[in-house]
Short mmCIF file of C-alpha atoms in Angstrom, two decimals:
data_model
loop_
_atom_site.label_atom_id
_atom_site.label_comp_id
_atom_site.label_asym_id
_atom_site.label_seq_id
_atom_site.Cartn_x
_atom_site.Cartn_y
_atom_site.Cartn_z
CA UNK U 1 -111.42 -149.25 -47.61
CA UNK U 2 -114.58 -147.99 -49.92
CA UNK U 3 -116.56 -145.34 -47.18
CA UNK U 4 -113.63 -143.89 -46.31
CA UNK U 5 -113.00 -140.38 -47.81
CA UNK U 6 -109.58 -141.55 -49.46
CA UNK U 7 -111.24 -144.66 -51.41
CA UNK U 8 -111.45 -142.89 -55.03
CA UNK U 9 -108.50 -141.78 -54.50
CA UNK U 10 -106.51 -144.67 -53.63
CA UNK U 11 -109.05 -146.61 -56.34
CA UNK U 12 -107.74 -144.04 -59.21
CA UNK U 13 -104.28 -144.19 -58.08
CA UNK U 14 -104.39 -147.94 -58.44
CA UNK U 15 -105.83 -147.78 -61.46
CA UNK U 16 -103.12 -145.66 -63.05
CA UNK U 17 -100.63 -147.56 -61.22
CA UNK U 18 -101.72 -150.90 -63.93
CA UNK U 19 -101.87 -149.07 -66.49
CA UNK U 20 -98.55 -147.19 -66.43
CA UNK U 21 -97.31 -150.66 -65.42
CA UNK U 22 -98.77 -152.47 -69.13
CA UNK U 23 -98.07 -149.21 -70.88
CA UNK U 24 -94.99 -150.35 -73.34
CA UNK U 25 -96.93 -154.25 -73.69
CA UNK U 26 -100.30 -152.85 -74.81
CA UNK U 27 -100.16 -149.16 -75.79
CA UNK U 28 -103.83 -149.05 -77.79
CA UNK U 29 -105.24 -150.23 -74.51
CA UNK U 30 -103.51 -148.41 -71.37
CA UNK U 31 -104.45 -145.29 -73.92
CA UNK U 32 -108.14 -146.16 -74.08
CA UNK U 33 -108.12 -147.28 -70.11
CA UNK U 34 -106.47 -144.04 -69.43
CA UNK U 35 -108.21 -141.42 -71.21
CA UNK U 36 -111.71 -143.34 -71.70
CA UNK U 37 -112.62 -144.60 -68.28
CA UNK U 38 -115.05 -142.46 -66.42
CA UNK U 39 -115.96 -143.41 -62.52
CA UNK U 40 -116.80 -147.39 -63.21
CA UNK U 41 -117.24 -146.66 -67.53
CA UNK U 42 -115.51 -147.19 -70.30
CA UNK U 43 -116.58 -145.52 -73.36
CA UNK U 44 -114.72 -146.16 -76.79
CA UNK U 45 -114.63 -146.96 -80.46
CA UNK U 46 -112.34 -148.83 -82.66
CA UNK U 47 -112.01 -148.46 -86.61
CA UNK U 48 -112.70 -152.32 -87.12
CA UNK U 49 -113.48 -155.48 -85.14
CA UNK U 50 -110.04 -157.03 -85.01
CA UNK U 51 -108.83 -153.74 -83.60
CA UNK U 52 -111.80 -153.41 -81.38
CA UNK U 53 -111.12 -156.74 -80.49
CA UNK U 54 -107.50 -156.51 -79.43
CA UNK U 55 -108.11 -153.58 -77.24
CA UNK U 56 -110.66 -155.48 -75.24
CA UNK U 57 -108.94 -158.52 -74.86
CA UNK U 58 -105.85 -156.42 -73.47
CA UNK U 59 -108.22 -154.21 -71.64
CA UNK U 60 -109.21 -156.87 -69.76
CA UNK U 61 -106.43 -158.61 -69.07
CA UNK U 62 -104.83 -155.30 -67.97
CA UNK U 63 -107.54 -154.58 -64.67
CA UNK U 64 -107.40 -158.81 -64.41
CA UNK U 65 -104.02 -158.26 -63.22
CA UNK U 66 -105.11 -155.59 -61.41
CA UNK U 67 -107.82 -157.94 -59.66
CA UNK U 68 -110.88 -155.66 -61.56
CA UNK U 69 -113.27 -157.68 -63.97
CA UNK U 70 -114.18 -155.44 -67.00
CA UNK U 71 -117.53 -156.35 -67.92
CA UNK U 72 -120.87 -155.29 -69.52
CA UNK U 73 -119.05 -155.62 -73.11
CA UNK U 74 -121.15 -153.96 -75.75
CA UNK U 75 -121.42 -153.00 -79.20
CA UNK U 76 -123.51 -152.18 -81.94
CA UNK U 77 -121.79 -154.90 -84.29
CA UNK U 78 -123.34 -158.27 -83.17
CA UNK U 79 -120.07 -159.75 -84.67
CA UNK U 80 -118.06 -158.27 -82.26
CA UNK U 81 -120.50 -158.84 -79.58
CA UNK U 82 -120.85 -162.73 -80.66
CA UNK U 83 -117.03 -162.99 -80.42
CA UNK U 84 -116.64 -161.10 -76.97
CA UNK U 85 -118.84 -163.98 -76.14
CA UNK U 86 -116.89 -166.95 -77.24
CA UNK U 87 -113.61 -165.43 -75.99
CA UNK U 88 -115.29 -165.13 -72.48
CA UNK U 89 -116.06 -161.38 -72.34
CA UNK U 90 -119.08 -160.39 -70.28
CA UNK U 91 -121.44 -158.92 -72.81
CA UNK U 92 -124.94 -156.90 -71.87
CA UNK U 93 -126.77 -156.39 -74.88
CA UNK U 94 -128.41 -153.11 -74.88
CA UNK U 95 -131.70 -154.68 -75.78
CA UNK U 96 -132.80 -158.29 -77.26
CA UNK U 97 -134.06 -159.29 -80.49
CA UNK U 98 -137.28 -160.05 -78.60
CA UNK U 99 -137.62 -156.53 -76.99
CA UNK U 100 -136.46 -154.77 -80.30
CA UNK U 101 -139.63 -155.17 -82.04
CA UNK U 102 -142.58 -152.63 -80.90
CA UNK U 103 -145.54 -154.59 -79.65
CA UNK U 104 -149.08 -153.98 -81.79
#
């Protein structure tokens, strides 16, 4: 279907459709998926790391169901991004700790 003039369409409209659908089972994230997702981005905060968490984990298993991998998890709390990585969360680290350092 993607080419075809109708394909963001029909790719928004399925979007919404799995997220109205999860709506009552994971409010915190059909909220965030619904106001916070921009073409192929997500972009969004959380007041702590269990919270953060939670919303990522039901994030993803929302667009799972929908057949969509969320991924490029990141963070500036290496907790959070160390946990995304044991729970099985694709993670992309904006830079290493071998980049981060400026070369003399």
């Amino acid at each position: 279907m993607f080419g075809v003039n109708v394909s963001p369409f029909l790719l928004s409209a399925m979007i919404k459709h799995h997220i109205e659908k999860y709506r009552e089972q994971y409010p915190a994230a059909t909220e965030m998926l619904d106001t916070c997702l921009y073409v192929d981005d997500v972009v969004s905060g959380a007041d702590d790391i269990s919270q953060a968490l939670k919303i990522s984990k039901d994030a993803d298993t929302i667009m799972k169901n929908a057949s969509m991998k969320l991924r490029k998890w990141n963070s500036n709390d290496q907790t959070l991004m160390k946990t995304w990585e044991y729970e099985g969360l694709e993670t992309h680290p904006r830079h290493s700790e071998n980049n981060s350092r400026v070369q003399s």
